[in-house]
Short mmCIF file of C-alpha atoms and ligand atoms in Angstrom, two decimals:
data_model
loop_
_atom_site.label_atom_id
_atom_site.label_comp_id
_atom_site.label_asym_id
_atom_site.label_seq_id
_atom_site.Cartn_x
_atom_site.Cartn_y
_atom_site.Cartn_z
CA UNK T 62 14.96 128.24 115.86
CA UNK T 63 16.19 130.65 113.44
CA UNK T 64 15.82 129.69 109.59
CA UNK T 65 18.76 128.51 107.36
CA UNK T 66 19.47 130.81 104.76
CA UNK T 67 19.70 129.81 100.99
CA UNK T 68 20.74 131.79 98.15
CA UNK T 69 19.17 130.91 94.49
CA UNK T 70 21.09 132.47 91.27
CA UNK T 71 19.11 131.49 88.35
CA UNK T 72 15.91 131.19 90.40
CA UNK T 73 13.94 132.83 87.05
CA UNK T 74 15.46 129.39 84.88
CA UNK T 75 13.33 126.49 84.85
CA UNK T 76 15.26 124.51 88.00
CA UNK T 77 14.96 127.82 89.69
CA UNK T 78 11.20 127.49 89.42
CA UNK T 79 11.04 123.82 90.91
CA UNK T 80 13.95 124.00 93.48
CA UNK T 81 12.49 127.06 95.10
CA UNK T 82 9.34 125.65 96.58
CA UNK T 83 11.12 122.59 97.71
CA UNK T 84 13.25 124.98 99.69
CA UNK T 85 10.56 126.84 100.71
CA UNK T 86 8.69 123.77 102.12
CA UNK T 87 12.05 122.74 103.91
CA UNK T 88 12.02 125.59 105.93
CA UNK T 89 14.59 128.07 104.46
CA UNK T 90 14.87 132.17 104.42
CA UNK T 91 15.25 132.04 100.22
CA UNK T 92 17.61 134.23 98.80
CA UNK T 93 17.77 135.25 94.84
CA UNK T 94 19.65 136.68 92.83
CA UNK T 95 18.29 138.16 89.59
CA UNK T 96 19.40 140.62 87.09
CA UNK T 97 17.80 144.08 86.13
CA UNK T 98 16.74 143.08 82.97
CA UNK T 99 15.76 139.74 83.05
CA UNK T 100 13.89 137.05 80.42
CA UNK T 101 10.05 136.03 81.00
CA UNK T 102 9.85 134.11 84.60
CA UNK T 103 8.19 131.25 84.88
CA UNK T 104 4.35 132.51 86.69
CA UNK T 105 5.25 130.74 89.92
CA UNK T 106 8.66 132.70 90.70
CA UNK T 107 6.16 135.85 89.83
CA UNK T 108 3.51 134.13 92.54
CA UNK T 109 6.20 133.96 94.96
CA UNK T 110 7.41 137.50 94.09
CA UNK T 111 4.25 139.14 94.91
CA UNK T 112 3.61 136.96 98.26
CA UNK T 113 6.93 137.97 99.66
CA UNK T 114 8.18 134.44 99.78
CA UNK T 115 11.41 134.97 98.69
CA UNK T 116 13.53 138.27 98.91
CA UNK T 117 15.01 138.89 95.75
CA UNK T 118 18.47 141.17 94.99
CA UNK T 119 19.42 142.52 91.84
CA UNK T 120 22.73 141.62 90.29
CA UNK T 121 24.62 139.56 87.81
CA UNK T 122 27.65 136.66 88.64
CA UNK T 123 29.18 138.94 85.96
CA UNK T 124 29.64 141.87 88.35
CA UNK T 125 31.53 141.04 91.50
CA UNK T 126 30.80 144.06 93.21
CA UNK T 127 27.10 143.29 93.57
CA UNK T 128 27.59 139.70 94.57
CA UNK T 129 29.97 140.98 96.83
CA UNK T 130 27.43 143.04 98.62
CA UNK T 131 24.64 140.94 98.54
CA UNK T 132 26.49 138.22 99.93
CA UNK T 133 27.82 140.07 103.18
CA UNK T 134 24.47 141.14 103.90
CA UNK T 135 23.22 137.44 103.29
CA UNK T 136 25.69 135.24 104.48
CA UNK T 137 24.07 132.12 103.13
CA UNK T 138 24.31 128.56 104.88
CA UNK T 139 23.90 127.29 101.25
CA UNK T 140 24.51 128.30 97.82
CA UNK T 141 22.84 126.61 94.16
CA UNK T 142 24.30 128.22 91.48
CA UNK T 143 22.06 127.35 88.43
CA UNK T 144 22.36 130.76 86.77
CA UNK T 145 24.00 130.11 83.44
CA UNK T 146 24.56 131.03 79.56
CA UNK T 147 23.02 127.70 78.77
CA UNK T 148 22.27 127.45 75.24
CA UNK T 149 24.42 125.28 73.74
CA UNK T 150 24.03 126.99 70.26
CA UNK T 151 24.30 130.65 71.85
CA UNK T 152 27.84 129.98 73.13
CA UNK T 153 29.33 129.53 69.66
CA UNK T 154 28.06 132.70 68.98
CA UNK T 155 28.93 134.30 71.97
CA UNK T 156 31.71 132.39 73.98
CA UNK T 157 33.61 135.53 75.96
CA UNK T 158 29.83 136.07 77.55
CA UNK T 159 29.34 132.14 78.02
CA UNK T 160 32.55 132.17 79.87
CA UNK T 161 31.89 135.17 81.81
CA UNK T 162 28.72 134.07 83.49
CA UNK T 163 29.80 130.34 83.71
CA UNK T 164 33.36 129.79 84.11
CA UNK T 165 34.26 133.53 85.91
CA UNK T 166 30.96 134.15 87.48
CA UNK T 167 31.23 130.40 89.35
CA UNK T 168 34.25 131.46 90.64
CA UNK T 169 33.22 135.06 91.95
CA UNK T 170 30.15 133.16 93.36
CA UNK T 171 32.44 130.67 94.78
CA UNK T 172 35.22 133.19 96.52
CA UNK T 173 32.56 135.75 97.83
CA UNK T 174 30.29 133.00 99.59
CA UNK T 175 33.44 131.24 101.03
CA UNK T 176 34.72 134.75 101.96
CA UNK T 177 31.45 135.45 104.13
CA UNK T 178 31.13 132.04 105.66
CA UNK T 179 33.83 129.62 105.23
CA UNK T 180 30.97 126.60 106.30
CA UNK T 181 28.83 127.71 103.35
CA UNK T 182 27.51 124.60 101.14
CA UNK T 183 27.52 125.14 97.82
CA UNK T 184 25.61 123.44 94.94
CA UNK T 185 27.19 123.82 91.28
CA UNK T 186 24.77 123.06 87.97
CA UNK T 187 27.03 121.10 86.22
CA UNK T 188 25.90 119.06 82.96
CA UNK T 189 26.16 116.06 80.95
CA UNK T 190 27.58 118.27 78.14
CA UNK T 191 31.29 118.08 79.60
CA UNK T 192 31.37 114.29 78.63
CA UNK T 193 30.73 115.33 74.93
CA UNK T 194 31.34 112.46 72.60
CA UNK T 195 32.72 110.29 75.29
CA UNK T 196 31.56 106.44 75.43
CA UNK T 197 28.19 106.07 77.18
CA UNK T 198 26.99 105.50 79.71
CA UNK T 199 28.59 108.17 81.16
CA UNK T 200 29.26 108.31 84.87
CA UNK T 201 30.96 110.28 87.60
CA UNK T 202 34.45 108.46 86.22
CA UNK T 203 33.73 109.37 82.61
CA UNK T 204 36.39 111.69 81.57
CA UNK T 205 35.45 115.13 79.98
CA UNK T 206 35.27 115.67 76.37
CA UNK T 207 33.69 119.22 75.53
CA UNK T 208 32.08 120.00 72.18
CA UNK T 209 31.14 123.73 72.75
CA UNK T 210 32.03 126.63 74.67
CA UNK T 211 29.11 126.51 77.06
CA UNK T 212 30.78 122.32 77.44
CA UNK T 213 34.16 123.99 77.69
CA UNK T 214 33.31 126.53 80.24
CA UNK T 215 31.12 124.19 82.65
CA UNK T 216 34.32 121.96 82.74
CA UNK T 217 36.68 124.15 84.05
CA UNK T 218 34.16 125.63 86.19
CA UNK T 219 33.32 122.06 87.64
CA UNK T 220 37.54 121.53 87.72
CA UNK T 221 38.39 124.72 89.14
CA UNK T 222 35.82 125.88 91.39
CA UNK T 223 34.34 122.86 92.70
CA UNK T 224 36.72 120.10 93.03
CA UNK T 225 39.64 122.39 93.58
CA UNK T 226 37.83 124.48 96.45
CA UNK T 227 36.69 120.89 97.71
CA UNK T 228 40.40 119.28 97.53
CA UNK T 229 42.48 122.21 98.63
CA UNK T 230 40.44 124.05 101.31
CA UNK T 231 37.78 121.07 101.98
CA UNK T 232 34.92 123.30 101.59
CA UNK T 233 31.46 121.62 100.99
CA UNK T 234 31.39 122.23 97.12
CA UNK T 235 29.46 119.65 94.95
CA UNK T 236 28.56 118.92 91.90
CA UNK T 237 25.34 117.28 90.37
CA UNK T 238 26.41 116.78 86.52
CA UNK T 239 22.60 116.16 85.25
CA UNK T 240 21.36 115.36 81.71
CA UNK T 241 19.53 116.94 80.03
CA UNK T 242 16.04 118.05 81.80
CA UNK T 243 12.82 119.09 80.36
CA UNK T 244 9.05 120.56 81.53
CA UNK T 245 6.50 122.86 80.65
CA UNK T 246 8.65 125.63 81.70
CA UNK T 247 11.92 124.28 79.65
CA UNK T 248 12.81 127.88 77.20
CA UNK T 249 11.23 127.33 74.09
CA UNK T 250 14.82 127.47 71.98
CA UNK T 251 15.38 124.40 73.66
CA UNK T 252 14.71 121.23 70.94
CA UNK T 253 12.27 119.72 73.11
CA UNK T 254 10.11 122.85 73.60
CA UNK T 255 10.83 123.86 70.64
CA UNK T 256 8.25 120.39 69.12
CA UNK T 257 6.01 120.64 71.72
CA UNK T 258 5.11 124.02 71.26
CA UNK T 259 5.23 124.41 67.35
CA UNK T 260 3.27 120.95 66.60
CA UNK T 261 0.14 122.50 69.46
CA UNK T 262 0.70 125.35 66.73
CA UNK T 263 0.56 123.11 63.57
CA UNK T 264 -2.41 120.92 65.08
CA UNK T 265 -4.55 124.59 65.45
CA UNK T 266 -3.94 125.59 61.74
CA UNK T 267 -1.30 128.46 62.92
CA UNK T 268 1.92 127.12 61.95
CA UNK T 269 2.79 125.46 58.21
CA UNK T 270 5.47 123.36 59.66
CA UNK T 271 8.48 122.67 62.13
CA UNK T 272 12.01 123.17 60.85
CA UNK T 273 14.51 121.19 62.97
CA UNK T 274 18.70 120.77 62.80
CA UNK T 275 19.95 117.13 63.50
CA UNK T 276 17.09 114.87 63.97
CA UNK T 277 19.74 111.80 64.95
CA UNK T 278 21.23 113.86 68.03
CA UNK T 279 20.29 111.32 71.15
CA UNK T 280 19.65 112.45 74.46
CA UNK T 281 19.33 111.48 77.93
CA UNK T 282 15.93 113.20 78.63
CA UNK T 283 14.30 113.41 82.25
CA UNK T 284 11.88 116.02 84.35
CA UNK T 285 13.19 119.00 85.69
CA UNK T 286 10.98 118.50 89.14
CA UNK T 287 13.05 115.19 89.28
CA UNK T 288 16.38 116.81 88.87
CA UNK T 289 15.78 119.68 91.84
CA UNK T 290 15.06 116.91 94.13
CA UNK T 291 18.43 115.26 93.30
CA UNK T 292 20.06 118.58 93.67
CA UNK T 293 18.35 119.29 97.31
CA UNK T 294 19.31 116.16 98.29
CA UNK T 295 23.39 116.01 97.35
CA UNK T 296 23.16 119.60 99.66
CA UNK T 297 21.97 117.34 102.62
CA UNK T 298 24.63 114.44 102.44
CA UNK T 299 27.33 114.20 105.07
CA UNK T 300 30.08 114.59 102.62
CA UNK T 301 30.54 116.54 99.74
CA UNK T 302 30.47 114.55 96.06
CA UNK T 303 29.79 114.76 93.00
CA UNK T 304 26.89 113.09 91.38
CA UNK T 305 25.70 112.24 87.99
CA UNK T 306 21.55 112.37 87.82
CA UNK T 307 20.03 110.92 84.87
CA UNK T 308 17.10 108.61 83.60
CA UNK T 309 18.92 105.72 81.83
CA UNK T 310 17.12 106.37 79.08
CA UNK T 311 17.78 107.92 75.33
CA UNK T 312 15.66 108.68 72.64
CA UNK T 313 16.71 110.39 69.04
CA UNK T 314 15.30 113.96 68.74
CA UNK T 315 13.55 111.96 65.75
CA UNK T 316 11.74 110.19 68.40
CA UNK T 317 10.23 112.58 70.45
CA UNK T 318 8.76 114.37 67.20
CA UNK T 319 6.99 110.96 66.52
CA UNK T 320 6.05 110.58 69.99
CA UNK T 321 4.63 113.83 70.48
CA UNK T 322 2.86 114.16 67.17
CA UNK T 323 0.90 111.21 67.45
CA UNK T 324 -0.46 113.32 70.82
CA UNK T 325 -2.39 115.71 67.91
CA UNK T 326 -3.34 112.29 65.66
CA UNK T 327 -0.66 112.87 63.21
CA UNK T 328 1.84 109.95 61.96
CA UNK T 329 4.23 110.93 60.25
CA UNK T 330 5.88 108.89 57.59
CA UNK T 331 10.03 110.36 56.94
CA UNK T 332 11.53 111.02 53.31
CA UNK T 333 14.63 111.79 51.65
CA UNK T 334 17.90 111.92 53.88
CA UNK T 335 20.60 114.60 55.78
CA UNK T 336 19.67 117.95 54.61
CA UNK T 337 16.65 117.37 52.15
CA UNK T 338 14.67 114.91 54.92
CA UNK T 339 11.22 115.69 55.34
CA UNK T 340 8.27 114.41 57.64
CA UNK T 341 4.85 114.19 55.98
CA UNK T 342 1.93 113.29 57.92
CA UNK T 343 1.08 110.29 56.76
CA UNK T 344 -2.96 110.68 56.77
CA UNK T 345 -2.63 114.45 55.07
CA UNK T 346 0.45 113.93 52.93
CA UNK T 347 1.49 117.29 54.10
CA UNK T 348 5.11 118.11 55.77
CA UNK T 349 5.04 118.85 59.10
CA UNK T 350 9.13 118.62 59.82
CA UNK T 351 11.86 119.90 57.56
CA UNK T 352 15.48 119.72 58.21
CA UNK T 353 16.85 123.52 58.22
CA UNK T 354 21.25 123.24 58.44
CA UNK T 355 20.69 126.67 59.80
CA UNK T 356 20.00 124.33 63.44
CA UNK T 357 22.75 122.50 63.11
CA UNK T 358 25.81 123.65 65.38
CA UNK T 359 29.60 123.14 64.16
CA UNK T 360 30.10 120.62 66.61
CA UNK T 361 27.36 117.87 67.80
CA UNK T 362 27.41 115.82 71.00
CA UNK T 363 25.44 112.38 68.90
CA UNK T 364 24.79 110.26 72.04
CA UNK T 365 24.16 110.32 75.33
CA UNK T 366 23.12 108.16 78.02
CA UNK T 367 23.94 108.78 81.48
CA UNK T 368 24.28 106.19 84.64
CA UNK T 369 23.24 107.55 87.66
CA UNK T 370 24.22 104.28 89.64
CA UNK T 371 25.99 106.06 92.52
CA UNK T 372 23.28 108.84 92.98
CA UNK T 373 20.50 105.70 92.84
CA UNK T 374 22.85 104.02 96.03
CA UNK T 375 24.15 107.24 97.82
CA UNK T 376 21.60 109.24 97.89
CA UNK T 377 18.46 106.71 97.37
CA UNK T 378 17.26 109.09 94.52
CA UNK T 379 14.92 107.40 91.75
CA UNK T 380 13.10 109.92 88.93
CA UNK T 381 9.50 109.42 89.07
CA UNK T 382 8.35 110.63 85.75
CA UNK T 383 8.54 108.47 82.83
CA UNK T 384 10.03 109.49 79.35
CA UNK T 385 6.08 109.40 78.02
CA UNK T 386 4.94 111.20 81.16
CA UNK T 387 7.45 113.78 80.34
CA UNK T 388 6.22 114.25 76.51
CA UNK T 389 2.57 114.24 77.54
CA UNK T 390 3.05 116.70 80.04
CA UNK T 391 5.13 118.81 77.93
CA UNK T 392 2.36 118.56 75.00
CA UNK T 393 -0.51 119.22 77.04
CA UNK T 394 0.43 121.90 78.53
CA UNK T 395 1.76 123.85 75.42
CA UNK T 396 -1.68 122.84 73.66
CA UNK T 397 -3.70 124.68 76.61
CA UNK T 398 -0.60 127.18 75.88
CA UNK T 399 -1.40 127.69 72.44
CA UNK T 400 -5.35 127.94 73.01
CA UNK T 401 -4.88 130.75 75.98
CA UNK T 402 -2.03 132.69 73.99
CA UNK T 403 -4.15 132.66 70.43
CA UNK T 404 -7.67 133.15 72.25
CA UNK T 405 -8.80 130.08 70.89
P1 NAP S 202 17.67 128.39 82.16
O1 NAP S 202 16.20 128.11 82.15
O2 NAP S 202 18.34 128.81 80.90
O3 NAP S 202 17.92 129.51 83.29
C1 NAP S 202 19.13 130.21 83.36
C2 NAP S 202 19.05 131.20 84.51
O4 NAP S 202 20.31 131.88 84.61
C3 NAP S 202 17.97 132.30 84.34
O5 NAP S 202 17.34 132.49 85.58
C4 NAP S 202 18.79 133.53 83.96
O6 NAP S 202 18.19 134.74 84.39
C5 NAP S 202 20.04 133.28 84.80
N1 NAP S 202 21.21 134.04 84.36
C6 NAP S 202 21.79 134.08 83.15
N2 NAP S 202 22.84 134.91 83.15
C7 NAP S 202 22.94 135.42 84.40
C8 NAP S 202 23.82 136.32 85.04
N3 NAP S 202 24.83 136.91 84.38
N4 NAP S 202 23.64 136.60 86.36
C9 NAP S 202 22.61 136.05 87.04
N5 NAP S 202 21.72 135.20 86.49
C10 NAP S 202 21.90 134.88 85.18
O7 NAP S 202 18.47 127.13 82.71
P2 NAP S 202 17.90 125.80 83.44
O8 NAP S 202 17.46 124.84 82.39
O9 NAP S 202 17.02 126.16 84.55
O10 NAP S 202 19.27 125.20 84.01
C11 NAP S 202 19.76 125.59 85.29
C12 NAP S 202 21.26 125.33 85.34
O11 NAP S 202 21.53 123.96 85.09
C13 NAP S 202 22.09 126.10 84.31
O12 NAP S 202 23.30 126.42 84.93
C14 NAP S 202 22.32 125.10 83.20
O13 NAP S 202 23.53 125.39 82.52
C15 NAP S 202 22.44 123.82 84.00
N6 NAP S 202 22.02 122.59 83.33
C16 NAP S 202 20.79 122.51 82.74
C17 NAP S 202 20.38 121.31 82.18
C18 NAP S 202 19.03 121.16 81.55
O14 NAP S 202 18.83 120.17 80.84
N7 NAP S 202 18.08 122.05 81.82
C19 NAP S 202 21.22 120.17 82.26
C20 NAP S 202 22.46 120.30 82.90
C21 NAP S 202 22.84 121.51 83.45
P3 NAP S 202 17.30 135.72 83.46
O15 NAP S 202 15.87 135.38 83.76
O16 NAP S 202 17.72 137.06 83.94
O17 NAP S 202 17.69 135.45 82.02
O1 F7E S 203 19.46 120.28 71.93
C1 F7E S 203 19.34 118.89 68.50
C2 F7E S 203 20.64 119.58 68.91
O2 F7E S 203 19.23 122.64 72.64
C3 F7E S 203 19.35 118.87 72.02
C4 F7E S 203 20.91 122.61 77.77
O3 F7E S 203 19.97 122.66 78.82
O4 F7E S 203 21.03 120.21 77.88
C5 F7E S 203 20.75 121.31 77.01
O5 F7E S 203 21.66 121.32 75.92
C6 F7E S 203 19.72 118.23 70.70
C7 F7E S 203 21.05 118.74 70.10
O6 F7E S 203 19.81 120.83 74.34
C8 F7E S 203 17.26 121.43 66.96
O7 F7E S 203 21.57 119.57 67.83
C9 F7E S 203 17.94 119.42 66.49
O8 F7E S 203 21.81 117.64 69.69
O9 F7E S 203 17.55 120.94 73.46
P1 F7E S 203 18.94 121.26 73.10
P2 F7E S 203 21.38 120.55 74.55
O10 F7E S 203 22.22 121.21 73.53
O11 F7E S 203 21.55 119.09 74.73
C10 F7E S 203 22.36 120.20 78.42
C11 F7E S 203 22.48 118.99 79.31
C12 F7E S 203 22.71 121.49 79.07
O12 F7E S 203 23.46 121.52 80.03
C13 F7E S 203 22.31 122.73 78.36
O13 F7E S 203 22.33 123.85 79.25
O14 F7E S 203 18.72 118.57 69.74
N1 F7E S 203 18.46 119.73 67.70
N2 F7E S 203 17.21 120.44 66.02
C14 F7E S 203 18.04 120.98 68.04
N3 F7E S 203 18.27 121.71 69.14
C15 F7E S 203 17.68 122.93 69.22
N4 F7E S 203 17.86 123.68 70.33
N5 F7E S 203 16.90 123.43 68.19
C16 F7E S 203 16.68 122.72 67.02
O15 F7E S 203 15.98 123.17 66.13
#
């Protein structure tokens, strides 16, 4: 029988690097899209790159003329868009790009795969960000409330290209509007990372301290390898929906300092409030966290706590990795990071 074809964008991200072997073990011809000049890659998208695994063409959702291309000569049975601008802080400073990749480049995505086969299923990386400062939990009924461009952007992405295409022409266009995700291979500008990886420094003597933005921001934290799943599986339902994924669960970024920290021994003890807080290991006395205002963005989503009810009924998805498993995974990892990186 001749293999379904998928096409990746984003495939170099961190979902990129856990969807694509679940594809792979399903059976599909994988498709990627990547651009010229691309960030580091995750090793395992390298792994795959030099066993021929996955057949890789060069492009950008900014440039429609490449898409275009690459798409006739594909024709993909199925589409997941998770290429994105997606740091939050990144599109204040640069919305016109932000919108470009995730707002206009959705939508050439969108046309061109339609265009070449008009049965195409596509997958859309939507995110917990649209419901901004709306009342949690937040669910598929939540309405929107975006703080940010990147928020903004996703939106009318998720408005226009998904539901739209869905309601007007009925094609198979979902959305899986997931919280936020984390693992070893999360970008290291990301807050979670961002600990992990400078405490493994602080514990081995090569870092004086970790300077942080709000410490009170709460999230809805959950594993990346759980996420893809949910993603795979919305691609494989009947009918096309929408589907919040999310753990249930939120924790302060205050919280996963403390958690992680006590990993490498240290307590730590917090002084002084807002801008002037500080947090001093408690054995040493010396400050390990600072609050820098240069982290903090001009406008905050505080709280968030997603329910994933429907997905938990629909689709009979259930994460598997605690919010511990998560942080001990994350600092384990960076601390055998650390030791190869540093030659220690
Ligand atoms: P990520 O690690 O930042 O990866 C982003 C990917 O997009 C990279 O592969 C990047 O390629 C690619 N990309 C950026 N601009 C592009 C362009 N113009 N054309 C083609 N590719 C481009 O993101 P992630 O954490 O894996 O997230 C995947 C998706 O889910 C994103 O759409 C994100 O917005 C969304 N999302 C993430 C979370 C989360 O918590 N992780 C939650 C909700 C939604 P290069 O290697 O070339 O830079
Ligand atoms: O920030 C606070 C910050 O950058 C989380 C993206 O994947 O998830 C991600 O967006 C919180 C914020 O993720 C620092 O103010 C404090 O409240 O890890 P983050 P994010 O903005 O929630 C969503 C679901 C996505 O869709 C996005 O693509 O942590 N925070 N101090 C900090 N954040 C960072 N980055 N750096 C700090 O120093």
């Amino acid at each position: 029988m001749k293999k379904k074809k998928v096409f990746v964008t984003g495939i170099t991200g961190q979902d990129g690097s856990y969807l694509t072997p679940i594809l792979l073990d399903a059976g599909y011809e994988v498709h990627a899209l990547v651009r010229l000049r691309g960030g580091d890659r995750p090793v395992i998208i390298d792994d795959l790159a030099r066993e021929k695994k996955v057949i890789f063409h060069t492009g950008s959702l900014t440039d429609l003329s490449s898409l275009s291309t690459i798409l006739e000569g594909v024709r993909p049975d199925e589409v997941y868009n998770l290429a994105a601008q997606s740091h939050v802080v990144s599109s204040f400073k640069s919305p016109v790009e932000t919108w470009d990749v995730n707002y206009y480049g959705l939508g050439r995505l969108v046309n061109e795969a339609l265009r070449v086969n008009p049965d195409v299923r596509i997958y859309q990386a939507s995110t917990s960000e649209m419901f901004g400062n709306s009342p949690a939990p937040q669910s598929e009924n939540t309405p929107f409330d975006p703080q940010s461009p990147y928020a903004m952007s996703k939106a009318m992405a998720h408005t226009d290209f998904i539901m739209h295409k869905r309601a007007s022409m009925g094609a198979f266009a979902v959305s899986g509007i997931l919280f936020n995700h984390e693992s070893p291979r999360r970008g290291r500008d990301f807050v979670t990372r961002k600990i992990t990886f400078s405490l493994a420094k602080i514990a081995f003597g090569l870092q004086e301290c970790l300077e942080l933005g709000n410490l009170n921001a709460v999230r809805d934290w959950g594993h990346a390898e759980d996420y893809v799943r949910a993603m795979f599986m919305m691609l494989q339902q009947d009918t096309p929906e929408d589907y919040v994924i999310a753990s249930g669960e939120s924790h302060s970024v205050r919280d996963f300092v403390e958690i992680a920290a006590q990993y490498f021994g240290i307590n730590i003890a917090w002084e002084g409030e807002g801008k002037a807080e500080i947090g001093r290991n408690k054995m040493t006395g010396k400050i390990v966290v600072k609050v820098n205002p240069e982290f903090y963005r001009p406008r905050e989503v505080n709280f968030i706590q997603g329910d994933a009810t429907k997905a938990h009924t629909k689709l009979g998805w259930k994460p598997r990795y605690s919010f511990s498993d998560i942080v001990t995974e994350m600092v384990k990892s960076d601390q055998e990071l650390v030791r190869r990186e540093y030659k220690l």
